[in-house]
CSV table of C-alpha atoms in Angstrom, one decimal:
chain,number,residue,atom,x,y,z
A,1498,MET,CA,-0.2,0.1,0.2
A,1499,LEU,CA,3.1,2.5,0.8
A,1500,ASP,CA,4.4,1.3,-2.8
A,1501,MET,CA,0.9,2.5,-4.7
A,1502,ARG,CA,0.7,5.7,-2.4
A,1503,GLY,CA,4.1,6.9,-3.9
A,1504,ASP,CA,5.1,10.3,-3.4
A,1505,ALA,CA,1.2,11.0,-2.3
A,1506,LYS,CA,1.1,12.1,1.1
A,1507,ALA,CA,-2.0,9.6,1.9
A,1508,LEU,CA,-4.2,6.9,0.4
A,1509,TYR,CA,-7.9,7.5,-0.5
A,1510,GLU,CA,-10.2,5.1,1.2
A,1511,GLY,CA,-13.6,5.0,-0.6
A,1512,SER,CA,-16.7,2.5,0.6
A,1513,ARG,CA,-19.8,1.4,-1.0
A,1514,HIS,CA,-21.3,2.0,2.4
A,1515,ARG,CA,-21.0,6.0,2.6
A,1516,PRO,CA,-19.9,8.9,0.5
A,1517,GLY,CA,-17.0,10.4,0.5
A,1518,TYR,CA,-13.7,9.0,1.4
A,1519,LYS,CA,-10.9,8.6,4.3
A,1520,GLU,CA,-7.3,9.7,4.0
A,1521,GLN,CA,-4.6,6.9,5.4
A,1522,GLN,CA,-1.3,6.5,5.7
A,1523,ASN,CA,-0.3,2.7,4.5
A,1524,GLY,CA,-4.5,1.2,4.2
A,1525,PRO,CA,-7.2,0.5,7.0
A,1526,TRP,CA,-6.2,-1.4,9.8
A,1527,ASP,CA,-7.1,-2.7,13.2
A,1528,ASP,CA,-4.8,-3.6,16.3
A,1529,ARG,CA,-7.6,-4.6,18.7
A,1530,PHE,CA,-8.0,-8.4,18.0
A,1531,LEU,CA,-4.5,-10.2,17.5
A,1532,CYS,CA,-1.6,-10.4,20.2
A,1533,LYS,CA,1.9,-10.0,19.2
A,1534,ILE,CA,2.5,-13.8,18.5
A,1535,HIS,CA,-0.4,-14.6,16.3
A,1536,GLU,CA,0.2,-11.2,14.2
A,1537,ASP,CA,3.8,-12.2,13.9
A,1538,GLN,CA,2.5,-15.9,12.9
A,1539,ALA,CA,0.3,-13.7,10.1
A,1540,GLY,CA,3.0,-11.2,9.1
A,1541,VAL,CA,5.2,-14.2,7.7
A,1542,GLY,CA,2.6,-14.5,4.4
A,1543,ASP,CA,2.1,-10.8,4.8
A,1544,ASP,CA,6.0,-10.1,3.8
A,1545,TYR,CA,6.1,-13.1,1.7
A,1546,ALA,CA,3.1,-11.6,-0.4
A,1547,VAL,CA,5.2,-7.8,-0.9
A,1548,ASP,CA,8.1,-9.4,-2.2
A,1549,PHE,CA,5.2,-11.5,-4.3
A,1550,CYS,CA,3.6,-8.2,-5.4
A,1551,TRP,CA,7.2,-6.7,-6.1
A,1552,SER,CA,7.5,-9.2,-8.5
A,1553,LEU,CA,4.2,-8.8,-10.3
A,1554,ASP,CA,5.1,-4.8,-10.4
A,1555,ALA,CA,8.6,-5.5,-11.7
A,1556,GLY,CA,6.8,-7.9,-14.5
A,1557,LYS,CA,8.5,-11.0,-13.7
A,1558,TYR,CA,6.2,-13.3,-15.0
A,1559,VAL,CA,5.7,-15.3,-18.5
A,1560,PRO,CA,3.8,-15.9,-21.1
A,1561,PHE,CA,1.8,-19.3,-20.4
A,1562,GLY,CA,-0.7,-20.5,-23.1
A,1563,PRO,CA,-3.1,-17.4,-22.7
A,1564,VAL,CA,-2.1,-16.4,-19.0
A,1565,PHE,CA,0.9,-16.4,-17.5
A,1566,GLN,CA,3.2,-18.2,-14.5
A,1567,ILE,CA,5.4,-16.4,-11.9
A,1568,ARG,CA,8.0,-18.1,-9.4
A,1569,ASN,CA,6.3,-19.0,-6.2
A,1570,PRO,CA,8.6,-20.8,-4.3
A,1571,ASP,CA,6.6,-21.0,-1.0
A,1572,PRO,CA,3.3,-21.5,-2.3
A,1573,GLU,CA,1.9,-22.3,1.4
A,1574,LYS,CA,3.1,-18.7,2.3
A,1575,LEU,CA,1.0,-17.2,-0.1
A,1576,LEU,CA,-1.7,-19.1,1.0
A,1577,ALA,CA,-1.6,-17.9,4.3
A,1578,PHE,CA,-1.6,-14.5,3.0
A,1579,ILE,CA,-4.6,-15.2,1.2
A,1580,TYR,CA,-6.3,-16.6,4.3
A,1581,GLY,CA,-5.1,-14.2,6.5
A,1582,THR,CA,-6.2,-11.3,4.7
A,1583,VAL,CA,-9.5,-12.8,4.2
A,1584,TRP,CA,-10.2,-14.0,7.5
A,1585,ARG,CA,-8.4,-10.5,9.7
A,1586,HIS,CA,-10.7,-8.3,7.5
A,1587,ALA,CA,-13.9,-10.4,8.3
A,1588,VAL,CA,-13.3,-10.7,11.9
A,1589,ALA,CA,-11.7,-7.3,12.7
A,1590,PRO,CA,-13.8,-5.3,15.1
A,1591,VAL,CA,-13.5,-1.9,13.1
A,1592,ASN,CA,-15.4,-4.0,10.4
A,1593,ALA,CA,-18.0,-5.1,12.3
A,1594,ALA,CA,-20.7,-2.9,10.9
A,1595,LEU,CA,-19.9,-4.8,7.6
A,1596,ARG,CA,-21.4,-8.0,8.9
A,1597,LEU,CA,-18.7,-10.2,7.4
A,1598,GLU,CA,-19.7,-13.8,8.0
A,1599,LEU,CA,-17.4,-16.6,7.2
A,1600,GLY,CA,-19.4,-18.9,8.5
A,1601,PRO,CA,-17.7,-22.4,9.0
A,1602,TYR,CA,-15.0,-21.1,7.2
A,1603,GLU,CA,-13.9,-18.9,9.7
A,1604,GLN,CA,-12.8,-21.7,12.5
A,1605,ARG,CA,-11.3,-23.1,9.2
A,1606,LEU,CA,-9.1,-20.3,8.0
A,1607,ARG,CA,-8.3,-19.5,11.8
A,1608,ALA,CA,-6.9,-23.2,12.3
A,1609,ALA,CA,-4.9,-22.8,8.9
A,1610,LEU,CA,-3.3,-19.6,9.8
A,1611,PHE,CA,-2.5,-20.4,13.5
A,1612,GLU,CA,-3.0,-23.9,14.7
A,1613,GLY,CA,-1.5,-25.9,11.9
A,1614,GLY,CA,-4.5,-26.4,10.2
A,1615,PRO,CA,-4.6,-28.0,6.5
A,1616,MET,CA,-4.1,-25.0,4.0
A,1617,ASN,CA,-7.3,-27.1,1.6
A,1618,LEU,CA,-9.3,-24.2,0.2
A,1619,GLN,CA,-8.9,-23.7,-3.2
A,1620,ALA,CA,-7.6,-20.2,-4.4
A,1621,VAL,CA,-7.1,-18.6,-7.6
A,1622,VAL,CA,-4.5,-16.1,-8.4
A,1623,GLY,CA,-4.4,-13.3,-11.4
A,1624,LEU,CA,-2.8,-10.2,-12.8
A,1625,SER,CA,-5.3,-7.2,-12.3
A,1626,THR,CA,-5.8,-5.6,-15.4
A,1627,LEU,CA,-7.4,-2.7,-14.3
A,1628,GLY,CA,-7.0,0.5,-15.7
A,1629,ASP,CA,-7.9,4.2,-16.8
A,1630,GLU,CA,-9.4,5.1,-20.0
A,1631,ARG,CA,-6.4,5.5,-21.6
A,1632,GLY,CA,-5.5,1.6,-20.8
A,1633,LYS,CA,-2.6,2.7,-18.6
A,1634,PRO,CA,-2.5,0.1,-15.0
A,1635,VAL,CA,-4.6,1.3,-12.3
A,1636,ARG,CA,-3.0,-0.1,-9.3
A,1637,ILE,CA,-5.8,-0.4,-5.8
A,1638,GLY,CA,-6.3,-2.1,-2.6
A,1639,LEU,CA,-9.7,-3.7,-3.0
A,1640,ALA,CA,-10.8,-5.3,0.3
A,1641,PRO,CA,-12.1,-8.7,0.4
A,1642,TYR,CA,-15.6,-9.2,-0.3
A,1643,ARG,CA,-17.8,-12.4,-1.1
A,1644,GLN,CA,-19.0,-12.9,-5.1
A,1645,LYS,CA,-19.8,-15.6,-7.4
A,1646,PHE,CA,-17.2,-16.9,-9.4
A,1647,GLY,CA,-18.7,-18.2,-12.3
A,1648,ASP,CA,-20.9,-20.9,-10.3
A,1649,PHE,CA,-18.8,-20.8,-6.7
A,1650,SER,CA,-18.7,-18.7,-4.2
A,1651,THR,CA,-15.5,-17.0,-3.2
A,1652,TRP,CA,-13.8,-14.0,-1.5
A,1653,HIS,CA,-12.4,-11.6,-4.0
A,1654,PHE,CA,-9.7,-9.0,-3.2
A,1655,ILE,CA,-7.1,-6.8,-5.2
A,1656,ILE,CA,-4.0,-5.2,-4.4
A,1657,GLY,CA,-2.1,-3.4,-7.0
A,1658,ARG,CA,-1.6,-6.1,-9.4
A,1659,LEU,CA,-2.6,-9.1,-7.8
A,1660,ASP,CA,-6.4,-10.6,-8.4
A,1661,VAL,CA,-7.3,-13.1,-5.6
A,1662,HIS,CA,-10.4,-15.6,-5.5
A,1663,LEU,CA,-10.7,-17.7,-2.2
A,1664,LYS,CA,-13.4,-20.4,-2.5
A,1665,THR,CA,-15.7,-20.8,0.5
A,1666,ASP,CA,-18.5,-23.7,-0.2
A,1667,GLN,CA,-18.4,-27.5,-0.6
A,1668,LYS,CA,-18.3,-27.6,-4.5
A,1669,SER,CA,-14.8,-28.2,-5.9
A,1670,PHE,CA,-13.5,-26.3,-8.7
A,1671,PRO,CA,-13.5,-28.8,-11.8
A,1672,ALA,CA,-10.4,-31.2,-12.5
A,1673,GLU,CA,-9.2,-29.1,-15.8
A,1674,TRP,CA,-8.8,-26.0,-13.4
A,1675,THR,CA,-6.4,-27.7,-10.9
A,1676,PRO,CA,-3.2,-26.5,-13.2
A,1677,TYR,CA,-4.2,-23.0,-12.2
A,1678,LEU,CA,-4.9,-23.1,-8.7
A,1679,ALA,CA,-2.4,-21.6,-6.1
A,1680,ASN,CA,-2.2,-24.4,-3.6
A,1681,GLY,CA,0.9,-26.0,-3.9
A,1682,ALA,CA,2.1,-24.4,-7.0
A,1683,ASP,CA,5.6,-23.4,-8.2
A,1684,PRO,CA,5.6,-21.6,-10.4
A,1685,VAL,CA,1.7,-20.6,-9.8
A,1686,VAL,CA,-0.5,-19.6,-12.7
A,1687,LEU,CA,-1.7,-16.1,-13.1
A,1688,HIS,CA,-5.1,-16.0,-14.6
A,1689,ALA,CA,-6.1,-12.5,-16.7
A,1690,VAL,CA,-8.6,-11.1,-18.9
A,1691,GLU,CA,-9.1,-8.3,-21.3
A,1692,PRO,CA,-7.6,-5.0,-20.0
A,1693,THR,CA,-10.6,-3.0,-18.5
A,1694,ASP,CA,-11.3,0.5,-17.9
A,1695,ILE,CA,-11.8,0.9,-13.9
A,1696,ALA,CA,-14.6,3.2,-14.3
A,1697,THR,CA,-16.7,0.6,-16.4
A,1698,VAL,CA,-16.3,-2.0,-13.7
A,1699,PRO,CA,-20.2,-2.9,-12.3
A,1700,PHE,CA,-19.5,-3.7,-8.7
A,1701,LEU,CA,-16.3,-0.9,-8.2
A,1702,ARG,CA,-19.1,1.9,-9.6
A,1703,SER,CA,-20.8,2.7,-6.3
A,1704,ILE,CA,-17.2,3.2,-4.5
A,1705,THR,CA,-15.9,5.8,-7.2
A,1706,ASP,CA,-18.7,7.6,-7.2
A,1707,ASN,CA,-19.0,7.8,-3.4
A,1708,ILE,CA,-15.6,9.2,-3.4
A,1709,ARG,CA,-16.0,11.5,-6.5
A,1710,ALA,CA,-19.6,12.6,-5.7
A,1711,GLY,CA,-19.4,12.4,-1.9
A,1712,PRO,CA,-18.3,15.0,0.5
A,1713,PRO,CA,-15.3,14.3,2.3
A,1714,ARG,CA,-15.5,13.3,5.9
A,1715,PRO,CA,-15.5,16.4,8.3
A,1716,GLY,CA,-12.1,18.0,9.0
A,1717,ARG,CA,-10.7,16.6,5.7
A,1718,ARG,CA,-9.9,18.3,2.5
A,1719,ARG,CA,-9.9,17.2,-1.2
């Protein structure tokens, strides 16, 4: 998030739930629910993901048929980051009003992160193709949210060029999808779609419209 901020003084956080925006120094956070031991455990995946995102930014991926591949020397750490990002966002007290229920997957994610439980929830990673009207890539942080990924229920989030889907339902992805899963994969396949103007993406419109049209919060300047 700090890399995305660049030389700007702040990051700008918008929401589909409220007009305006908040200024953040390094992204949203909540320090009221993890002790240092558990924060350090989750941080192993975070540190790995920072390097992974830097590799994406540097273009260290290669064509693999119609998609791409990139080195992923420690797949469990990438999964730990994916699981941890979804779990922390859903259970963080600061997000209680959003009612982000994980159901039975809350315990499964927590066990995988902190108790040595299996990391068997399937994940797919991709190369974000969001851009502006001129086609220039746009790097954003999109907090995890529930969505339909084809016929499957997933939690989707984006950080910079990294686009992630974590499947949370009882159905398995088709067998032919196995080569495209992040689970245990080195190198890992990056799915990608045609470049998309961020202003035309339906699920982002409510967020971008609120940022543009809504007044900033009290005490904040545009």
